[in-house]
PDB file of C-alpha atoms and ligand atoms in Angstrom:
ATOM      1  CA  MET N  85       1.240 -36.878 -17.222  1.00 77.00           C
ATOM      2  CA  ASP N  86       0.197 -40.501 -17.441  1.00 86.00           C
ATOM      3  CA  ALA N  87      -3.246 -41.430 -16.251  1.00 95.00           C
ATOM      4  CA  LEU N  88      -3.191 -43.589 -13.117  1.00 97.00           C
ATOM      5  CA  ILE N  89      -4.877 -46.345 -15.058  1.00 97.00           C
ATOM      6  CA  ALA N  90      -5.718 -46.382 -18.754  1.00 97.00           C
ATOM      7  CA  ALA N  91      -7.101 -48.806 -21.317  1.00 97.00           C
ATOM      8  CA  LYS N  92      -6.371 -48.418 -25.018  1.00 97.00           C
ATOM      9  CA  GLU N  93      -8.388 -50.283 -27.640  1.00 97.00           C
ATOM     10  CA  LEU N  94      -9.272 -52.954 -25.107  1.00 97.00           C
ATOM     11  CA  VAL N  95     -10.886 -55.944 -26.792  1.00 98.00           C
ATOM     12  CA  LYS N  96     -12.154 -59.044 -25.009  1.00 98.00           C
ATOM     13  CA  LYS N  97     -13.720 -61.996 -26.745  1.00 97.00           C
ATOM     14  CA  TYR N  98     -15.206 -65.202 -25.416  1.00 95.00           C
ATOM     15  CA  GLY N  99     -15.070 -67.562 -28.363  1.00 94.00           C
ATOM     16  CA  ASP N 100     -16.516 -65.587 -31.243  1.00 94.00           C
ATOM     17  CA  LYS N 101     -18.499 -63.317 -28.940  1.00 96.00           C
ATOM     18  CA  THR N 102     -16.986 -59.843 -28.524  1.00 97.00           C
ATOM     19  CA  VAL N 103     -17.616 -58.605 -24.998  1.00 98.00           C
ATOM     20  CA  LEU N 104     -15.400 -55.495 -25.045  1.00 98.00           C
ATOM     21  CA  ASN N 105     -15.296 -53.715 -28.321  1.00 97.00           C
ATOM     22  CA  GLY N 106     -12.167 -51.542 -28.295  1.00 97.00           C
ATOM     23  CA  VAL N 107     -12.668 -49.659 -25.024  1.00 98.00           C
ATOM     24  CA  ASN N 108     -10.633 -46.534 -24.282  1.00 98.00           C
ATOM     25  CA  VAL N 109     -10.724 -45.119 -20.787  1.00 97.00           C
ATOM     26  CA  LYS N 110      -8.473 -43.006 -18.557  1.00 97.00           C
ATOM     27  CA  ILE N 111      -8.672 -42.661 -14.814  1.00 97.00           C
ATOM     28  CA  ASP N 112      -6.605 -40.028 -13.040  1.00 97.00           C
ATOM     29  CA  LYS N 113      -5.328 -40.090  -9.488  1.00 97.00           C
ATOM     30  CA  GLY N 114      -8.110 -39.013  -7.142  1.00 96.00           C
ATOM     31  CA  ASP N 115     -10.892 -39.845  -9.588  1.00 97.00           C
ATOM     32  CA  VAL N 116     -13.893 -41.771  -8.302  1.00 98.00           C
ATOM     33  CA  VAL N 117     -15.539 -43.272 -11.350  1.00 98.00           C
ATOM     34  CA  ALA N 118     -18.904 -45.021 -11.351  1.00 98.00           C
ATOM     35  CA  ILE N 119     -19.493 -47.519 -14.139  1.00 98.00           C
ATOM     36  CA  ILE N 120     -23.147 -48.041 -14.987  1.00 97.00           C
ATOM     37  CA  GLY N 121     -24.946 -49.860 -17.757  1.00 96.00           C
ATOM     38  CA  PRO N 122     -27.343 -52.711 -18.439  1.00 96.00           C
ATOM     39  CA  SER N 123     -26.639 -56.244 -17.320  1.00 95.00           C
ATOM     40  CA  GLY N 124     -24.327 -57.962 -19.813  1.00 97.00           C
ATOM     41  CA  SER N 125     -22.890 -54.690 -21.166  1.00 98.00           C
ATOM     42  CA  GLY N 126     -19.345 -55.679 -20.134  1.00 98.00           C
ATOM     43  CA  LYS N 127     -18.856 -53.783 -16.858  1.00 98.00           C
ATOM     44  CA  SER N 128     -17.418 -56.722 -14.905  1.00 98.00           C
ATOM     45  CA  THR N 129     -15.276 -57.795 -17.840  1.00 98.00           C
ATOM     46  CA  LEU N 130     -13.867 -54.268 -18.167  1.00 98.00           C
ATOM     47  CA  VAL N 131     -12.920 -53.971 -14.496  1.00 97.00           C
ATOM     48  CA  ARG N 132     -11.518 -57.503 -14.441  1.00 96.00           C
ATOM     49  CA  CYS N 133      -9.289 -56.602 -17.404  1.00 96.00           C
ATOM     50  CA  LEU N 134      -8.199 -53.385 -15.654  1.00 95.00           C
ATOM     51  CA  ALA N 135      -7.266 -55.446 -12.587  1.00 94.00           C
ATOM     52  CA  GLY N 136      -5.253 -57.917 -14.655  1.00 92.00           C
ATOM     53  CA  LEU N 137      -7.668 -60.758 -13.927  1.00 93.00           C
ATOM     54  CA  GLU N 138      -8.426 -61.505 -17.599  1.00 93.00           C
ATOM     55  CA  LYS N 139      -6.434 -61.907 -20.775  1.00 93.00           C
ATOM     56  CA  TYR N 140      -7.293 -59.309 -23.423  1.00 94.00           C
ATOM     57  CA  ASP N 141      -6.144 -57.608 -26.608  1.00 96.00           C
ATOM     58  CA  GLY N 142      -5.096 -53.979 -26.400  1.00 96.00           C
ATOM     59  CA  LEU N 143      -3.234 -52.205 -23.647  1.00 95.00           C
ATOM     60  CA  VAL N 144      -3.910 -51.490 -19.984  1.00 96.00           C
ATOM     61  CA  THR N 145      -1.406 -49.349 -18.126  1.00 95.00           C
ATOM     62  CA  LEU N 146      -0.895 -48.359 -14.509  1.00 95.00           C
ATOM     63  CA  ASN N 147       1.142 -45.132 -14.256  1.00 94.00           C
ATOM     64  CA  GLY N 148       2.175 -45.717 -17.867  1.00 93.00           C
ATOM     65  CA  ALA N 149       3.471 -49.286 -17.335  1.00 92.00           C
ATOM     66  CA  PRO N 150       1.572 -52.188 -18.931  1.00 92.00           C
ATOM     67  CA  ILE N 151      -0.434 -54.495 -16.667  1.00 88.00           C
ATOM     68  CA  MET N 152      -0.346 -57.908 -18.246  1.00 82.00           C
ATOM     69  CA  ASP N 153      -1.732 -60.126 -15.520  1.00 81.00           C
ATOM     70  CA  ALA N 154      -2.751 -60.414 -11.882  1.00 81.00           C
ATOM     71  CA  LYS N 155       0.881 -60.721 -10.866  1.00 82.00           C
ATOM     72  CA  THR N 156       1.825 -57.258 -12.136  1.00 82.00           C
ATOM     73  CA  ALA N 157      -1.327 -55.793 -10.584  1.00 84.00           C
ATOM     74  CA  LYS N 158      -0.941 -57.548  -7.244  1.00 84.00           C
ATOM     75  CA  GLY N 159      -0.994 -55.156  -4.332  1.00 87.00           C
ATOM     76  CA  LYS N 160      -1.323 -52.133  -6.614  1.00 94.00           C
ATOM     77  CA  ILE N 161      -4.953 -52.675  -7.560  1.00 95.00           C
ATOM     78  CA  GLY N 162      -7.454 -53.704  -4.882  1.00 95.00           C
ATOM     79  CA  MET N 163     -10.608 -55.530  -5.893  1.00 95.00           C
ATOM     80  CA  VAL N 164     -13.865 -55.799  -3.942  1.00 97.00           C
ATOM     81  CA  PHE N 165     -16.511 -58.207  -5.234  1.00 96.00           C
ATOM     82  CA  GLN N 166     -20.258 -58.531  -4.737  1.00 95.00           C
ATOM     83  CA  SER N 167     -19.721 -61.882  -3.015  1.00 94.00           C
ATOM     84  CA  PHE N 168     -17.094 -60.581  -0.488  1.00 94.00           C
ATOM     85  CA  ASN N 169     -14.725 -63.536  -1.114  1.00 94.00           C
ATOM     86  CA  LEU N 170     -13.497 -63.637   2.500  1.00 97.00           C
ATOM     87  CA  PHE N 171     -11.741 -66.756   3.806  1.00 97.00           C
ATOM     88  CA  PRO N 172     -14.442 -68.522   5.863  1.00 97.00           C
ATOM     89  CA  HIS N 173     -11.956 -70.337   8.122  1.00 98.00           C
ATOM     90  CA  TYR N 174     -10.022 -67.193   9.097  1.00 98.00           C
ATOM     91  CA  THR N 175     -11.083 -64.583  11.641  1.00 98.00           C
ATOM     92  CA  VAL N 176     -11.723 -61.024  10.480  1.00 98.00           C
ATOM     93  CA  LEU N 177      -8.300 -59.956  11.754  1.00 98.00           C
ATOM     94  CA  LYS N 178      -6.550 -62.759   9.903  1.00 98.00           C
ATOM     95  CA  ASN N 179      -8.537 -62.129   6.710  1.00 98.00           C
ATOM     96  CA  VAL N 180      -7.286 -58.542   6.676  1.00 98.00           C
ATOM     97  CA  ALA N 181      -3.701 -59.337   7.728  1.00 98.00           C
ATOM     98  CA  TYR N 182      -3.287 -62.297   5.358  1.00 97.00           C
ATOM     99  CA  PRO N 183      -2.546 -60.546   2.017  1.00 94.00           C
ATOM    100  CA  TYR N 184      -0.195 -58.090   3.702  1.00 95.00           C
ATOM    101  CA  HIS N 185       1.758 -60.967   5.221  1.00 95.00           C
ATOM    102  CA  THR N 186       1.762 -63.259   2.181  1.00 94.00           C
ATOM    103  CA  ILE N 187       2.004 -60.807  -0.723  1.00 91.00           C
ATOM    104  CA  LYS N 188       4.009 -57.973   0.826  1.00 91.00           C
ATOM    105  CA  LYS N 189       6.064 -60.455   2.895  1.00 93.00           C
ATOM    106  CA  ILE N 190       5.597 -58.440   6.081  1.00 94.00           C
ATOM    107  CA  ASN N 191       6.078 -60.493   9.278  1.00 96.00           C
ATOM    108  CA  LYS N 192       3.044 -61.820  11.140  1.00 96.00           C
ATOM    109  CA  THR N 193       3.235 -59.501  14.150  1.00 97.00           C
ATOM    110  CA  ASP N 194       3.436 -56.365  12.038  1.00 97.00           C
ATOM    111  CA  SER N 195       0.740 -57.613   9.662  1.00 97.00           C
ATOM    112  CA  LEU N 196      -1.654 -58.295  12.532  1.00 98.00           C
ATOM    113  CA  ARG N 197      -0.837 -54.937  14.102  1.00 98.00           C
ATOM    114  CA  LYS N 198      -1.546 -53.078  10.882  1.00 98.00           C
ATOM    115  CA  ALA N 199      -4.779 -55.034  10.344  1.00 98.00           C
ATOM    116  CA  LYS N 200      -5.903 -54.133  13.860  1.00 98.00           C
ATOM    117  CA  THR N 201      -5.244 -50.423  13.344  1.00 97.00           C
ATOM    118  CA  LEU N 202      -7.161 -50.483  10.084  1.00 97.00           C
ATOM    119  CA  LEU N 203     -10.119 -52.287  11.668  1.00 98.00           C
ATOM    120  CA  GLU N 204     -10.168 -49.690  14.460  1.00 97.00           C
ATOM    121  CA  LYS N 205     -10.215 -46.863  11.909  1.00 95.00           C
ATOM    122  CA  MET N 206     -13.144 -48.530  10.174  1.00 95.00           C
ATOM    123  CA  HIS N 207     -15.007 -49.141  13.466  1.00 95.00           C
ATOM    124  CA  LEU N 208     -14.765 -52.887  12.933  1.00 97.00           C
ATOM    125  CA  GLU N 209     -12.476 -53.669  15.875  1.00 96.00           C
ATOM    126  CA  ASP N 210     -15.261 -55.454  17.782  1.00 97.00           C
ATOM    127  CA  THR N 211     -15.491 -58.020  14.989  1.00 98.00           C
ATOM    128  CA  GLN N 212     -11.784 -58.861  14.789  1.00 98.00           C
ATOM    129  CA  ASN N 213     -12.042 -62.307  16.388  1.00 98.00           C
ATOM    130  CA  GLN N 214     -15.250 -63.301  14.586  1.00 98.00           C
ATOM    131  CA  TYR N 215     -15.506 -65.532  11.557  1.00 98.00           C
ATOM    132  CA  PRO N 216     -17.104 -64.112   8.370  1.00 98.00           C
ATOM    133  CA  SER N 217     -20.245 -66.260   8.703  1.00 97.00           C
ATOM    134  CA  THR N 218     -21.155 -64.412  11.920  1.00 98.00           C
ATOM    135  CA  LEU N 219     -21.021 -60.941  10.326  1.00 97.00           C
ATOM    136  CA  SER N 220     -23.753 -58.925   8.634  1.00 97.00           C
ATOM    137  CA  GLY N 221     -23.398 -58.467   4.871  1.00 97.00           C
ATOM    138  CA  GLY N 222     -22.424 -54.835   5.389  1.00 97.00           C
ATOM    139  CA  GLN N 223     -19.711 -55.819   7.871  1.00 97.00           C
ATOM    140  CA  LYS N 224     -18.441 -58.526   5.513  1.00 97.00           C
ATOM    141  CA  GLN N 225     -18.111 -56.029   2.696  1.00 97.00           C
ATOM    142  CA  ARG N 226     -16.359 -53.509   4.942  1.00 98.00           C
ATOM    143  CA  VAL N 227     -13.909 -56.227   6.018  1.00 98.00           C
ATOM    144  CA  ALA N 228     -13.316 -56.950   2.308  1.00 98.00           C
ATOM    145  CA  ILE N 229     -12.613 -53.224   1.834  1.00 98.00           C
ATOM    146  CA  ALA N 230     -10.194 -53.278   4.797  1.00 98.00           C
ATOM    147  CA  ARG N 231      -8.445 -56.264   3.218  1.00 97.00           C
ATOM    148  CA  ALA N 232      -8.023 -54.280  -0.004  1.00 97.00           C
ATOM    149  CA  LEU N 233      -6.857 -51.155   1.865  1.00 97.00           C
ATOM    150  CA  ILE N 234      -4.147 -52.890   3.880  1.00 97.00           C
ATOM    151  CA  MET N 235      -2.149 -53.316   0.677  1.00 96.00           C
ATOM    152  CA  GLU N 236      -2.108 -49.533   0.172  1.00 96.00           C
ATOM    153  CA  PRO N 237      -3.254 -49.986  -3.425  1.00 97.00           C
ATOM    154  CA  GLU N 238      -3.110 -47.198  -5.984  1.00 96.00           C
ATOM    155  CA  ILE N 239      -6.715 -47.834  -6.900  1.00 97.00           C
ATOM    156  CA  ILE N 240      -9.602 -49.851  -5.502  1.00 98.00           C
ATOM    157  CA  ILE N 241     -12.111 -51.378  -7.909  1.00 98.00           C
ATOM    158  CA  TYR N 242     -15.546 -52.458  -6.641  1.00 98.00           C
ATOM    159  CA  ASP N 243     -17.796 -54.693  -8.746  1.00 98.00           C
ATOM    160  CA  GLU N 244     -21.378 -54.247  -7.526  1.00 97.00           C
ATOM    161  CA  PRO N 245     -20.291 -54.153  -3.872  1.00 97.00           C
ATOM    162  CA  THR N 246     -23.820 -53.699  -2.519  1.00 97.00           C
ATOM    163  CA  SER N 247     -25.883 -55.837  -4.884  1.00 95.00           C
ATOM    164  CA  SER N 248     -26.417 -58.600  -2.347  1.00 94.00           C
ATOM    165  CA  LEU N 249     -27.146 -56.245   0.553  1.00 95.00           C
ATOM    166  CA  ASP N 250     -30.334 -54.832   2.049  1.00 94.00           C
ATOM    167  CA  PRO N 251     -30.624 -51.048   1.599  1.00 91.00           C
ATOM    168  CA  GLU N 252     -29.459 -50.083   5.083  1.00 92.00           C
ATOM    169  CA  LEU N 253     -26.415 -52.349   4.814  1.00 95.00           C
ATOM    170  CA  ALA N 254     -25.701 -51.001   1.332  1.00 96.00           C
ATOM    171  CA  TYR N 255     -25.817 -47.523   2.863  1.00 95.00           C
ATOM    172  CA  GLU N 256     -23.115 -48.465   5.381  1.00 95.00           C
ATOM    173  CA  VAL N 257     -20.863 -49.730   2.584  1.00 97.00           C
ATOM    174  CA  PHE N 258     -21.438 -46.599   0.480  1.00 97.00           C
ATOM    175  CA  GLU N 259     -20.626 -44.477   3.556  1.00 96.00           C
ATOM    176  CA  THR N 260     -17.272 -46.252   3.749  1.00 97.00           C
ATOM    177  CA  ILE N 261     -16.679 -45.661   0.028  1.00 98.00           C
ATOM    178  CA  LYS N 262     -17.627 -41.993   0.400  1.00 97.00           C
ATOM    179  CA  ASN N 263     -15.264 -41.648   3.309  1.00 96.00           C
ATOM    180  CA  LEU N 264     -12.423 -43.069   1.206  1.00 97.00           C
ATOM    181  CA  ALA N 265     -13.384 -40.726  -1.655  1.00 97.00           C
ATOM    182  CA  ASP N 266     -13.188 -37.766   0.733  1.00 96.00           C
ATOM    183  CA  ASN N 267      -9.710 -38.967   1.711  1.00 96.00           C
ATOM    184  CA  GLY N 268      -8.507 -38.861  -1.884  1.00 96.00           C
ATOM    185  CA  TYR N 269      -8.573 -42.556  -2.796  1.00 97.00           C
ATOM    186  CA  THR N 270      -8.814 -43.372  -6.489  1.00 98.00           C
ATOM    187  CA  MET N 271     -11.697 -45.776  -7.056  1.00 98.00           C
ATOM    188  CA  ILE N 272     -13.873 -47.391  -9.703  1.00 98.00           C
ATOM    189  CA  VAL N 273     -17.310 -48.525  -8.585  1.00 98.00           C
ATOM    190  CA  VAL N 274     -19.578 -50.646 -10.762  1.00 98.00           C
ATOM    191  CA  THR N 275     -23.083 -50.164  -9.379  1.00 96.00           C
ATOM    192  CA  HIS N 276     -26.731 -49.705 -10.266  1.00 92.00           C
ATOM    193  CA  GLN N 277     -27.356 -47.448  -7.288  1.00 93.00           C
ATOM    194  CA  ILE N 278     -27.397 -44.087  -9.023  1.00 92.00           C
ATOM    195  CA  SER N 279     -28.660 -42.205  -5.958  1.00 89.00           C
ATOM    196  CA  ALA N 280     -25.532 -43.288  -4.027  1.00 92.00           C
ATOM    197  CA  VAL N 281     -23.232 -42.518  -6.955  1.00 93.00           C
ATOM    198  CA  ARG N 282     -24.225 -38.849  -6.751  1.00 92.00           C
ATOM    199  CA  HIS N 283     -22.685 -38.678  -3.267  1.00 93.00           C
ATOM    200  CA  PHE N 284     -19.233 -40.078  -3.924  1.00 95.00           C
ATOM    201  CA  ALA N 285     -18.350 -40.196  -7.634  1.00 97.00           C
ATOM    202  CA  ASN N 286     -16.949 -37.379  -9.744  1.00 96.00           C
ATOM    203  CA  LYS N 287     -17.278 -39.199 -13.054  1.00 97.00           C
ATOM    204  CA  ILE N 288     -19.685 -41.641 -14.639  1.00 96.00           C
ATOM    205  CA  VAL N 289     -19.110 -44.059 -17.469  1.00 97.00           C
ATOM    206  CA  PHE N 290     -22.160 -45.575 -19.212  1.00 97.00           C
ATOM    207  CA  MET N 291     -21.517 -48.866 -21.007  1.00 97.00           C
ATOM    208  CA  GLU N 292     -23.576 -50.689 -23.553  1.00 97.00           C
ATOM    209  CA  HIS N 293     -22.772 -53.729 -25.721  1.00 97.00           C
ATOM    210  CA  GLY N 294     -19.082 -53.688 -24.784  1.00 98.00           C
ATOM    211  CA  ASN N 295     -18.597 -49.991 -25.509  1.00 97.00           C
ATOM    212  CA  ILE N 296     -18.361 -46.864 -23.424  1.00 97.00           C
ATOM    213  CA  CYS N 297     -21.226 -44.822 -24.859  1.00 95.00           C
ATOM    214  CA  VAL N 298     -21.301 -41.780 -22.581  1.00 95.00           C
ATOM    215  CA  GLU N 299     -18.782 -40.521 -20.032  1.00 95.00           C
ATOM    216  CA  GLY N 300     -18.238 -37.352 -18.080  1.00 95.00           C
ATOM    217  CA  SER N 301     -19.050 -35.526 -14.870  1.00 95.00           C
ATOM    218  CA  ILE N 302     -22.015 -36.648 -12.770  1.00 93.00           C
ATOM    219  CA  GLU N 303     -24.127 -33.645 -13.821  1.00 91.00           C
ATOM    220  CA  ASN N 304     -23.338 -33.999 -17.497  1.00 91.00           C
ATOM    221  CA  VAL N 305     -24.042 -37.713 -17.653  1.00 92.00           C
ATOM    222  CA  LEU N 306     -27.091 -37.862 -15.407  1.00 89.00           C
ATOM    223  CA  ASN N 307     -28.677 -34.891 -17.152  1.00 84.00           C
ATOM    224  CA  ASN N 308     -27.728 -36.104 -20.611  1.00 78.00           C
ATOM    225  CA  MET N 309     -30.962 -36.751 -22.368  1.00 76.00           C
ATOM    226  CA  ASN N 310     -29.387 -36.898 -25.827  1.00 84.00           C
ATOM    227  CA  ASN N 311     -28.597 -40.590 -25.624  1.00 90.00           C
ATOM    228  CA  PRO N 312     -31.954 -42.403 -25.679  1.00 92.00           C
ATOM    229  CA  ASN N 313     -30.490 -45.642 -24.284  1.00 93.00           C
ATOM    230  CA  LEU N 314     -28.897 -43.853 -21.333  1.00 93.00           C
ATOM    231  CA  LYS N 315     -32.165 -42.024 -20.741  1.00 92.00           C
ATOM    232  CA  LYS N 316     -34.102 -45.282 -20.749  1.00 92.00           C
ATOM    233  CA  PHE N 317     -31.542 -46.980 -18.494  1.00 93.00           C
ATOM    234  CA  LEU N 318     -31.616 -44.121 -15.961  1.00 91.00           C
ATOM    235  CA  GLU N 319     -35.415 -44.086 -15.868  1.00 89.00           C
ATOM    236  CA  ARG N 320     -35.441 -47.797 -15.115  1.00 88.00           C
ATOM    237  CA  VAL N 321     -32.762 -47.849 -12.418  1.00 86.00           C
ATOM    238  CA  GLU N 322     -33.889 -44.644 -10.765  1.00 74.00           C
ATOM    239  CA  PHE N 323     -37.377 -46.088 -10.523  1.00 69.00           C
ATOM    240  CA  SER N 324     -36.103 -49.240  -8.807  1.00 68.00           C
ATOM    241  CA  ASP N 325     -33.760 -47.116  -6.702  1.00 64.00           C
ATOM    242  CA  LEU N 326     -36.582 -45.003  -5.143  1.00 54.00           C
TER     243      LEU N 326
HETATM  244  N1  ADP V 434     -16.387 -66.397 -18.698  1.00 80.73           N
HETATM  245  C1  ADP V 434     -17.249 -66.056 -19.663  1.00 80.73           C
HETATM  246  N2  ADP V 434     -17.480 -66.865 -20.727  1.00 80.73           N
HETATM  247  C2  ADP V 434     -18.318 -66.506 -21.709  1.00 80.73           C
HETATM  248  N3  ADP V 434     -19.016 -65.353 -21.729  1.00 80.73           N
HETATM  249  C3  ADP V 434     -18.847 -64.513 -20.694  1.00 80.73           C
HETATM  250  C4  ADP V 434     -17.950 -64.806 -19.604  1.00 80.73           C
HETATM  251  N4  ADP V 434     -17.991 -63.773 -18.741  1.00 80.73           N
HETATM  252  C5  ADP V 434     -18.859 -62.870 -19.249  1.00 80.73           C
HETATM  253  N5  ADP V 434     -19.375 -63.313 -20.413  1.00 80.73           N
HETATM  254  C6  ADP V 434     -20.355 -62.592 -21.254  1.00 80.73           C
HETATM  255  O1  ADP V 434     -19.839 -61.314 -21.514  1.00 80.73           O
HETATM  256  C7  ADP V 434     -20.878 -60.339 -21.504  1.00 80.73           C
HETATM  257  C8  ADP V 434     -20.544 -59.249 -20.545  1.00 80.73           C
HETATM  258  O2  ADP V 434     -20.561 -59.773 -19.239  1.00 80.73           O
HETATM  259  P1  ADP V 434     -20.203 -58.918 -17.954  1.00 80.73           P
HETATM  260  O3  ADP V 434     -18.908 -58.245 -18.155  1.00 80.73           O
HETATM  261  O4  ADP V 434     -20.327 -59.823 -16.787  1.00 80.73           O
HETATM  262  O5  ADP V 434     -21.380 -57.836 -17.976  1.00 80.73           O
HETATM  263  P2  ADP V 434     -21.959 -56.927 -16.804  1.00 80.73           P
HETATM  264  O6  ADP V 434     -20.999 -56.966 -15.660  1.00 80.73           O
HETATM  265  O7  ADP V 434     -22.113 -55.569 -17.410  1.00 80.73           O
HETATM  266  O8  ADP V 434     -23.298 -57.502 -16.454  1.00 80.73           O
HETATM  267  C9  ADP V 434     -22.166 -61.089 -21.169  1.00 80.73           C
HETATM  268  O9  ADP V 434     -22.845 -61.352 -22.371  1.00 80.73           O
HETATM  269  C10 ADP V 434     -21.671 -62.366 -20.550  1.00 80.73           C
HETATM  270  O10 ADP V 434     -22.564 -63.420 -20.791  1.00 80.73           O
HETATM  271 MG1   MG V 435     -21.223 -57.571 -13.695  1.00 80.73          MG
END
């Protein structure tokens, strides 16, 4: 059976700088994969390639079919960014309804109705008429998650979703991610928060210098003391994560 999403010999260069060095990775339906690794190791570039947001050499497939660009990935792969990327001039309700209406071509009434139901499920209904600037960072990120979910994507990819949030707001976002994991969503989460990863991920990928160096189950990776760079990285982040 095809993996839900797979990269084969993925290479990304900026000028003569190689940022992804022939990455191979497979993610199955229902997997929740955390991507960790030092700053600059290529985590964002990898997930952006998987989402069709970058040009690359090699092959990325979704259910066996090549993803060449954002157009082929649209609606099938949801992306959540550190900086939320909500529309400042739209209310919460309209932010969530907008992609469903414009990309899936669902009429306005049905789009707004679906957005409302989703916001209720996520306990965000009280914010539906607010503008993003009036929300907490945790609420903003949960609205961004709702906006990804409305498309019923096959996979949701988060790139450091809590990096700009205070710990208690990060907790609320991770709770939402855990809840989605418990409901069988396939997700990739780039994060430094190893203590949170233990609660929702089933796999970890450790990247360094544009390569995947270690991958496997949470226990195997987090207890892997054979790779000195992983060991050093974990000591550093777990210290700052205390
Ligand atoms: N648009 C770009 N132009 C040139 N270099 C880039 C660009 N985006 C990322 N890079 C470089 O690619 C490397 C990997 O970056 P990135 O994927 O953002 O790493 P990470 O997310 O792990 O911190 C870094 O050295 C970064 O400077
Ligand atoms: Mg990054």
